[in-house]
Coordinates of C-alpha atoms in Angstrom, one line a residue:
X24 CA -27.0 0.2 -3.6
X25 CA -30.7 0.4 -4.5
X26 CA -32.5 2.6 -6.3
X27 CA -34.9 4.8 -5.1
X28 CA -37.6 7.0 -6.4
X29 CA -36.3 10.8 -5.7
X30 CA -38.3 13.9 -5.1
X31 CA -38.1 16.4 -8.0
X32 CA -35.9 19.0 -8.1
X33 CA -36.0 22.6 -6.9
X34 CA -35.5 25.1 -9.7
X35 CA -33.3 27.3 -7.0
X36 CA -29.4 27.1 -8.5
X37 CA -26.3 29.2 -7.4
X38 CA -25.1 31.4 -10.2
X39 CA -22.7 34.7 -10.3
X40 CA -24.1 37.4 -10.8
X41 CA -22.1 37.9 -14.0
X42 CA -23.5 35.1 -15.4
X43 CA -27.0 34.4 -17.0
X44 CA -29.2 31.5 -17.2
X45 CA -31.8 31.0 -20.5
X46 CA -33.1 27.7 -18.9
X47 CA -33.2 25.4 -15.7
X48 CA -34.2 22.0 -16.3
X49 CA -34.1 19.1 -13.5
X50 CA -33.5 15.0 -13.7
X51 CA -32.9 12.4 -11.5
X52 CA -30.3 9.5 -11.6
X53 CA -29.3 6.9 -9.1
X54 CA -25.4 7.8 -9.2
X55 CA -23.7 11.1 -10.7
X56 CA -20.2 11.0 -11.4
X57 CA -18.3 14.7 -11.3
X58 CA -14.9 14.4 -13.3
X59 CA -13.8 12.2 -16.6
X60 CA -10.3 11.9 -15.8
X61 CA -9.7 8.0 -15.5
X62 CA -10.8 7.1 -12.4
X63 CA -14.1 8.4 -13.1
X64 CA -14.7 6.3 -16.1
X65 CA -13.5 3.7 -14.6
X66 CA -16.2 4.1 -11.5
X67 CA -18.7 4.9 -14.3
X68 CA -17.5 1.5 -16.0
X69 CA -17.8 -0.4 -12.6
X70 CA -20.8 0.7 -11.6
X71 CA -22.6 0.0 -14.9
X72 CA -21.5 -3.6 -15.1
X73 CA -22.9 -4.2 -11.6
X74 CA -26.3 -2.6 -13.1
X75 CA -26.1 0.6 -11.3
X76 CA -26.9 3.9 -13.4
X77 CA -24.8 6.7 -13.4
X78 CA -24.5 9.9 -15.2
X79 CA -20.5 10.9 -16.0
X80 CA -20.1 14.4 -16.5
X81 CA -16.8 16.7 -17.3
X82 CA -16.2 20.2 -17.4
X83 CA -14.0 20.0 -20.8
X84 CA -15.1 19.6 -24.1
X85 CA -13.1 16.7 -24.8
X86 CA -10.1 14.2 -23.6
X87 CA -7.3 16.2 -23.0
X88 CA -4.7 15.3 -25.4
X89 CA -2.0 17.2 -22.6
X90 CA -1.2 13.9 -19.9
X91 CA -0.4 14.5 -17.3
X92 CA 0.1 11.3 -16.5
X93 CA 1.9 8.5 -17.8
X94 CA 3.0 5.5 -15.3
X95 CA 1.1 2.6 -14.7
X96 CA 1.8 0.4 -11.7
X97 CA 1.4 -3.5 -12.1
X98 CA -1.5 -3.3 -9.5
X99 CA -3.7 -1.2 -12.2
X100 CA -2.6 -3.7 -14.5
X101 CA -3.9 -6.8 -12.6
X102 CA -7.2 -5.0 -12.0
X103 CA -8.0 -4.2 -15.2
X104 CA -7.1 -7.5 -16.0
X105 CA -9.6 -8.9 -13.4
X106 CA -12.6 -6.7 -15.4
X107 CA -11.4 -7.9 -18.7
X108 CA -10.1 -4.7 -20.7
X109 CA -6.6 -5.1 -20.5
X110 CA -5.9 -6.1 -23.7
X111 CA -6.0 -2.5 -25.0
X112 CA -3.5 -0.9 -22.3
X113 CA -1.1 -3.7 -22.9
X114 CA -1.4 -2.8 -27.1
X115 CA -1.6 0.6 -26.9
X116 CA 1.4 1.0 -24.0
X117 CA 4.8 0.1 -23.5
X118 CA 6.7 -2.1 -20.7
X119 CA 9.0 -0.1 -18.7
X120 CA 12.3 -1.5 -20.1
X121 CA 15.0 -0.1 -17.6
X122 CA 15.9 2.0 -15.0
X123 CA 18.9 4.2 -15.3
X124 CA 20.5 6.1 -12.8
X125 CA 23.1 9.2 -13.7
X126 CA 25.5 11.8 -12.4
X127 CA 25.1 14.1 -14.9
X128 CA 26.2 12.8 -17.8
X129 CA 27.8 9.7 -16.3
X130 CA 25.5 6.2 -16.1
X131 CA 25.7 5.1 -12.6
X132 CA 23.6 1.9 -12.7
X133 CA 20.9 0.1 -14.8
X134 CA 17.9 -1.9 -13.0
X135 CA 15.7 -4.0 -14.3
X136 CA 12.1 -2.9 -13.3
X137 CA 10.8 -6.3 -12.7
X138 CA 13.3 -7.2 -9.7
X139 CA 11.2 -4.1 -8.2
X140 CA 7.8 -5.6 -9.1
X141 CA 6.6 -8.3 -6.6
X142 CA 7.1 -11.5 -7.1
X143 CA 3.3 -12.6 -6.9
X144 CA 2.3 -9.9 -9.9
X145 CA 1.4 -11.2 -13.2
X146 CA 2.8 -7.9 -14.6
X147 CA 6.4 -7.6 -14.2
X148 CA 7.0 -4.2 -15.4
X149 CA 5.2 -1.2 -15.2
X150 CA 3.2 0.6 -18.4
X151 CA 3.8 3.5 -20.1
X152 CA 1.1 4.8 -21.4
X153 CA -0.4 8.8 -22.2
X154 CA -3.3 9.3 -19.8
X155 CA -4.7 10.7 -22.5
X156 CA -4.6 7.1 -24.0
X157 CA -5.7 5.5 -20.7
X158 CA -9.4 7.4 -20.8
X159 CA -9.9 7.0 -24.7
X160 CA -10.2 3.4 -23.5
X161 CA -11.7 3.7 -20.6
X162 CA -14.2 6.1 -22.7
X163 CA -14.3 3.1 -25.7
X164 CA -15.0 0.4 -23.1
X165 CA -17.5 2.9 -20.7
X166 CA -19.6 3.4 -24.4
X167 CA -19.6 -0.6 -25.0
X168 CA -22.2 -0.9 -21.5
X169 CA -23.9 2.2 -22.9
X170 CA -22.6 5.5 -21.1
X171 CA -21.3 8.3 -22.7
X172 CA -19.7 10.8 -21.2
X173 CA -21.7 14.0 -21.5
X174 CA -18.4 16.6 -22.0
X175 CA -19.1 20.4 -21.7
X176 CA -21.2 20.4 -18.1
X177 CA -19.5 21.9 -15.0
X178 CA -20.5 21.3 -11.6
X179 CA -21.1 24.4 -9.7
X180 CA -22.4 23.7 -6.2
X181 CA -23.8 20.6 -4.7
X182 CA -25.3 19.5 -0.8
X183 CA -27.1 16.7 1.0
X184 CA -30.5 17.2 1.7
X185 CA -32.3 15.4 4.4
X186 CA -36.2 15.7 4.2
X187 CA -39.1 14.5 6.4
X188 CA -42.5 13.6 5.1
X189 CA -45.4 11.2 6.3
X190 CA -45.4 7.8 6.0
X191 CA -48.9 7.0 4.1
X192 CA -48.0 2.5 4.1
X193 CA -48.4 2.4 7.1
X194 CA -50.7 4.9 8.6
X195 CA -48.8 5.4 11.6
X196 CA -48.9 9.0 11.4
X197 CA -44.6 8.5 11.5
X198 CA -42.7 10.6 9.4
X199 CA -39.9 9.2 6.9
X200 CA -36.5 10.8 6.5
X201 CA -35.1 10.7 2.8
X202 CA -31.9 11.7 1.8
X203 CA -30.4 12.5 -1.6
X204 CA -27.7 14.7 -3.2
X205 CA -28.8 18.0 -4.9
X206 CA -26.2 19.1 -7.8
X207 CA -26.4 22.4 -10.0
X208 CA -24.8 21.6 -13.4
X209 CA -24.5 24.1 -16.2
X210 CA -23.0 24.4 -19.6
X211 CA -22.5 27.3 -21.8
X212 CA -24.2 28.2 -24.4
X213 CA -21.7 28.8 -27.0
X214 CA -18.0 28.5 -26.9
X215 CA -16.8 26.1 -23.3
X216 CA -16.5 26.3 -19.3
X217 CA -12.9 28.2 -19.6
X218 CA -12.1 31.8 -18.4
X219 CA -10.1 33.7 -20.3
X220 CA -7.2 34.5 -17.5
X221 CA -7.9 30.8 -15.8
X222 CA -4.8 29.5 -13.9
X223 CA -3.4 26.6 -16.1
X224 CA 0.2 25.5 -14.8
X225 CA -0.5 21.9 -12.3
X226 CA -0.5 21.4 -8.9
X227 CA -3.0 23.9 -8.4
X228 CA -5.4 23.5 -5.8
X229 CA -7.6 26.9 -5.8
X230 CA -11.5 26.8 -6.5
X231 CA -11.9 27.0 -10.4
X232 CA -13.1 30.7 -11.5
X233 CA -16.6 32.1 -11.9
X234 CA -16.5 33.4 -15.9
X235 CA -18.6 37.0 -16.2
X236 CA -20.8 37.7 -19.4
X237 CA -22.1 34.5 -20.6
X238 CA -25.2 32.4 -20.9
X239 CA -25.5 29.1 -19.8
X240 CA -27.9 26.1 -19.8
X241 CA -28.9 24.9 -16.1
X242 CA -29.4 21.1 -14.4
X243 CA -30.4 20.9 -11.1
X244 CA -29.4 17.1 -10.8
X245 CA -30.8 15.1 -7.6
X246 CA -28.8 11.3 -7.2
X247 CA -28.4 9.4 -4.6
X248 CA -25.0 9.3 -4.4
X249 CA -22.4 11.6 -6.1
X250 CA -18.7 10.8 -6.3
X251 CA -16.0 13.7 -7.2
X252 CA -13.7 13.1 -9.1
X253 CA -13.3 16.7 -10.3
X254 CA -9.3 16.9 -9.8
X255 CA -7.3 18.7 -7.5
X256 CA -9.0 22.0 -7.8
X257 CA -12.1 19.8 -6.6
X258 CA -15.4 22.3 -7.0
X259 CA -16.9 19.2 -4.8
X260 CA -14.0 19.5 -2.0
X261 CA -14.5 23.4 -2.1
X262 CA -18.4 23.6 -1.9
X263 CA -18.7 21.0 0.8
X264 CA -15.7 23.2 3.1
X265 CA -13.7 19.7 3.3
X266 CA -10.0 20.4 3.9
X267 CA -6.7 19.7 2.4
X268 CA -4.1 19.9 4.5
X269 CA -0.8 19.0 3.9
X270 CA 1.9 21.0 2.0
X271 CA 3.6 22.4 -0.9
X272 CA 6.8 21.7 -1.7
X273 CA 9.2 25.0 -2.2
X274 CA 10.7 23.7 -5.4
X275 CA 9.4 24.5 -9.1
X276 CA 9.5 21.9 -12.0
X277 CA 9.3 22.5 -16.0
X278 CA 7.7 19.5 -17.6
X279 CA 8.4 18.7 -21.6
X280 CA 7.4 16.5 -24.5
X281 CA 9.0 16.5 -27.4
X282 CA 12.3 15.2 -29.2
X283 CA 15.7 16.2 -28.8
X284 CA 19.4 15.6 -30.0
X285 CA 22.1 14.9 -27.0
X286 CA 25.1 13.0 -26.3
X287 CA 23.2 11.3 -23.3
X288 CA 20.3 8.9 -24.9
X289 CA 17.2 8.5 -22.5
X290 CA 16.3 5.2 -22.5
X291 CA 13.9 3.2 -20.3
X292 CA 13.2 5.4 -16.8
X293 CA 15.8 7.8 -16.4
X294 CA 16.5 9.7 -13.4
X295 CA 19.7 12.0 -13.3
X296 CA 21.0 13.7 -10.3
X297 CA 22.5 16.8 -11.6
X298 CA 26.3 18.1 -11.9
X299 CA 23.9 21.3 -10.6
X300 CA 22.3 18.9 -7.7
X301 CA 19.5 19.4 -9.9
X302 CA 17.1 16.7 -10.9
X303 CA 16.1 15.0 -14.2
X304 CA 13.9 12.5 -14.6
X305 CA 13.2 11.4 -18.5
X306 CA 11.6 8.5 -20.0
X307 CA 10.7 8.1 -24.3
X308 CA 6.9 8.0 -24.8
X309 CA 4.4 5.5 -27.2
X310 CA 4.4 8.3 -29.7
X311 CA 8.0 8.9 -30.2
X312 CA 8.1 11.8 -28.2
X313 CA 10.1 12.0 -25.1
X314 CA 9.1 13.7 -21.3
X315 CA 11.9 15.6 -19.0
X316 CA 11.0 17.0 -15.8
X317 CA 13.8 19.1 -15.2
X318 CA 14.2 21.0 -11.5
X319 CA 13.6 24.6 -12.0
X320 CA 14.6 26.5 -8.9
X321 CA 12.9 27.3 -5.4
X322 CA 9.2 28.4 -5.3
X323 CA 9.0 31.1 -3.8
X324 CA 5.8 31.7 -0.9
X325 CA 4.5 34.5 -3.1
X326 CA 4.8 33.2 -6.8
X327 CA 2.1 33.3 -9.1
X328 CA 3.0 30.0 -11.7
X329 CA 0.4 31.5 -14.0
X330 CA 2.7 34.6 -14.9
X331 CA 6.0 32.4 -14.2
X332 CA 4.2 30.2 -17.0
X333 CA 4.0 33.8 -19.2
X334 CA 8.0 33.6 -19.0
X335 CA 8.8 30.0 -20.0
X336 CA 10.8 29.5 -23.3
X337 CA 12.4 26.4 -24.8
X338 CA 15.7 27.9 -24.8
X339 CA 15.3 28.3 -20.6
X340 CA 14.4 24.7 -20.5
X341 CA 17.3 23.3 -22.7
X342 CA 19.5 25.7 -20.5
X343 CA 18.8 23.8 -17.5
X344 CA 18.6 20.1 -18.9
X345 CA 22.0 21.4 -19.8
X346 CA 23.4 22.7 -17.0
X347 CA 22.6 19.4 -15.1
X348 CA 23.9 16.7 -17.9
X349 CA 26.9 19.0 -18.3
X350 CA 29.2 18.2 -20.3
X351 CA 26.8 16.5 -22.5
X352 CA 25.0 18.8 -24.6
X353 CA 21.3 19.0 -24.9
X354 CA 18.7 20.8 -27.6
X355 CA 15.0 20.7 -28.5
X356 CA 14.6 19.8 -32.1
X357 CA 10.6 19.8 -31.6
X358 CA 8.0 20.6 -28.7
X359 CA 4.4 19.5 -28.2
X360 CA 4.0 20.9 -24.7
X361 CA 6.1 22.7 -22.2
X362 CA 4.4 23.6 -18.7
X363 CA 5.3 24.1 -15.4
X364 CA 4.0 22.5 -12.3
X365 CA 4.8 22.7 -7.9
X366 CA 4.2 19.8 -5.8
X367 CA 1.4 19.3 -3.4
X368 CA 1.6 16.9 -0.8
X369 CA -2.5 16.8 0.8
X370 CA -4.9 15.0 1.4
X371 CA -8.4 15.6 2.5
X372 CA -9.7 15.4 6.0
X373 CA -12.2 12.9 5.0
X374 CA -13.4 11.0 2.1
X375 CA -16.8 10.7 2.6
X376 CA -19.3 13.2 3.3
X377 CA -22.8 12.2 5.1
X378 CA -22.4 9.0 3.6
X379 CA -24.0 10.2 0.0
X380 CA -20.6 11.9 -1.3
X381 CA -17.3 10.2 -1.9
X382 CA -13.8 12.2 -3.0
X383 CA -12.0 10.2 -5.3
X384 CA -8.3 10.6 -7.2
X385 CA -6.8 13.9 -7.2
X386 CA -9.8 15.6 -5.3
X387 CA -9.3 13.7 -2.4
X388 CA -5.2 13.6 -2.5

């Protein structure tokens, strides 16, 4: 990749008509990055070691401290090993220790992870580690080459333009095509990018909401190259009409953190096919706390998760960890997050668009 010298911006952005804008400013950089979830840092992190400059930005105001992941196979291991930074994951982690299989309350088998791992791999286990963890040192590492992540901007609409002007080196008369990426970035002015009745729960795929009343600050960004990494809910994907076929699964799942008291002890990966025929699938995290994903019921076509998210209580979620380790009992001394999520299985119909935008992660399956 080679840097060019791009055309200045237009000052024409896309904006509701809710929304106001107090300034429009414009800049140029070789690569932007849309999305700070970890595989945007690490791109941002790649591409500046091989002396490419980017600009990284995300739509929240800081690392979420909510993961929703946690795994990490032996493969992201061995290439973070091959960059040098795997020290820190390895410190700040933990090595999958077992694999336990119940029925209900009733061990059925114990694995050790490495006789899943292949034999080739360094790494013999896989990681547990918070994603939250994963991008502060992504983040640490990113700010070592001298990047930092510029938190608070949300991409709202973005296109390839292809231009023609006269080619003055050679006299020829000829005309030259360049090509670039034209991004509209804002950030509000006080307060952050989230709408008051926004759809939180996961696995959602829906364009992100327009907010009404508020005042924001305007980039009109032009790169050569942009590369989404904006999530599932992908403004990028959206904007650019790329589909996502695929499907969603008709089953419902409540996710916890937190501790617990029980006759069954979680240890190591735990999966638990219910007395119910329910699943469980539990596993004790760096900090002391412990996830269960719990099978909550069918999904129905119809259901809103944002107002079945309204209804969730501890007491329904130890009710059904319950009901499927029966007759071990179950209950939450202490929670740090309770959610609910549905299952998407998509991907999108292509990955690259006119060869100047690239869907990575969640934004592209």
């Amino acid at each position: 990749m080679v840097a060019t010298t791009l055309p200045p911006p237009s000052s024409s952005s896309s904006l509701s008509a809710s929304s106001t804008c107090s300034t429009i400013t414009t800049s140029s950089v070789p690569v932007l990055i849309a999305g700070a979830g970890p595989v945007g840092l690490f791109e941002a992190f790649l591409l500046t070691k091989l002396g490419i400059q980017v600009r990284i930005i995300e739509r929240e105001m800081a690392i979420s401290p909510l993961s929703k992941a946690l795994g990490m196979q032996p493969r992201s291991l061995e290439i973070f090993g091959m960059v040098g930074i795997i020290n820190k994951f390895l410190e700040r982690g933990e090595s999958l220790s077992s694999l336990n299989l119940y029925h209900g309350s009733k061990r059925t088998a114990t694995f050790n992870p490495s006789v899943m791992t292949h034999s080739d791999s360094h790494y013999n286990s896989g990681l547990i580690l918070e994603q939250a963890k994963t991008s502060e040192i992504l983040v640490e590492e990113l700010e070592k080459v001298g990047v930092k992540v510029d938190y608070g901007w949300e991409l709202l609409d973005t296109k390839v333009v292809e231009e023609y002007e006269d080619d003055k080196t050679s006299g020829s008369g000829e005309k030259t095509k360049k090509t670039y990426v034209e991004t509209t970035i804002r950030r509000a002015l006080s307060g952050d990018n989230t709408a008051p009745d926004e759809k939180r729960y996961l696995g959602n795929t829906d364009l992100l909401e327009e907010q009404d009343d508020k005042e924001y600050e305007i980039h009109v960004v032009r790169s050569e190259y942009l590369v989404a990494t904006d999530g599932g809910r992908s403004t990028v994907r959206h904007k650019l009409n790329i589909g996502f076929p695929g499907r969603t699964l008709d089953i419902k799942a409540m996710m916890w953190d937190g501790t617990y008291e029980s006759d069954l002890k979680i240890t190591g990966l735990t999966n638990i096919y219910g007395v119910n025929r329910k699943g469980v699938v539990a596993f004790p995290l760096p900090n002391g706390n412990y996830r269960i994903v719990v099978e909550a019921g069918k999904l129905d076509p119809n259901e809103d998760l944002s107002k079945t998210m309204e209804s969730l209580t501890v007491e329904k979620f130890e009710e059904l960890v319950s009901e499927c380790i029966a007759p071990a009992t179950f209950k939450v001394k202490t929670t740090s997050w309770l959610t609910v999520f549905k299952i998407n299985e998509r991907r999108a119909e292509h990955f690259v668009y006119k060869n100047r935008i690239f869907l990575a992660g969640d934004s592209a399956h």
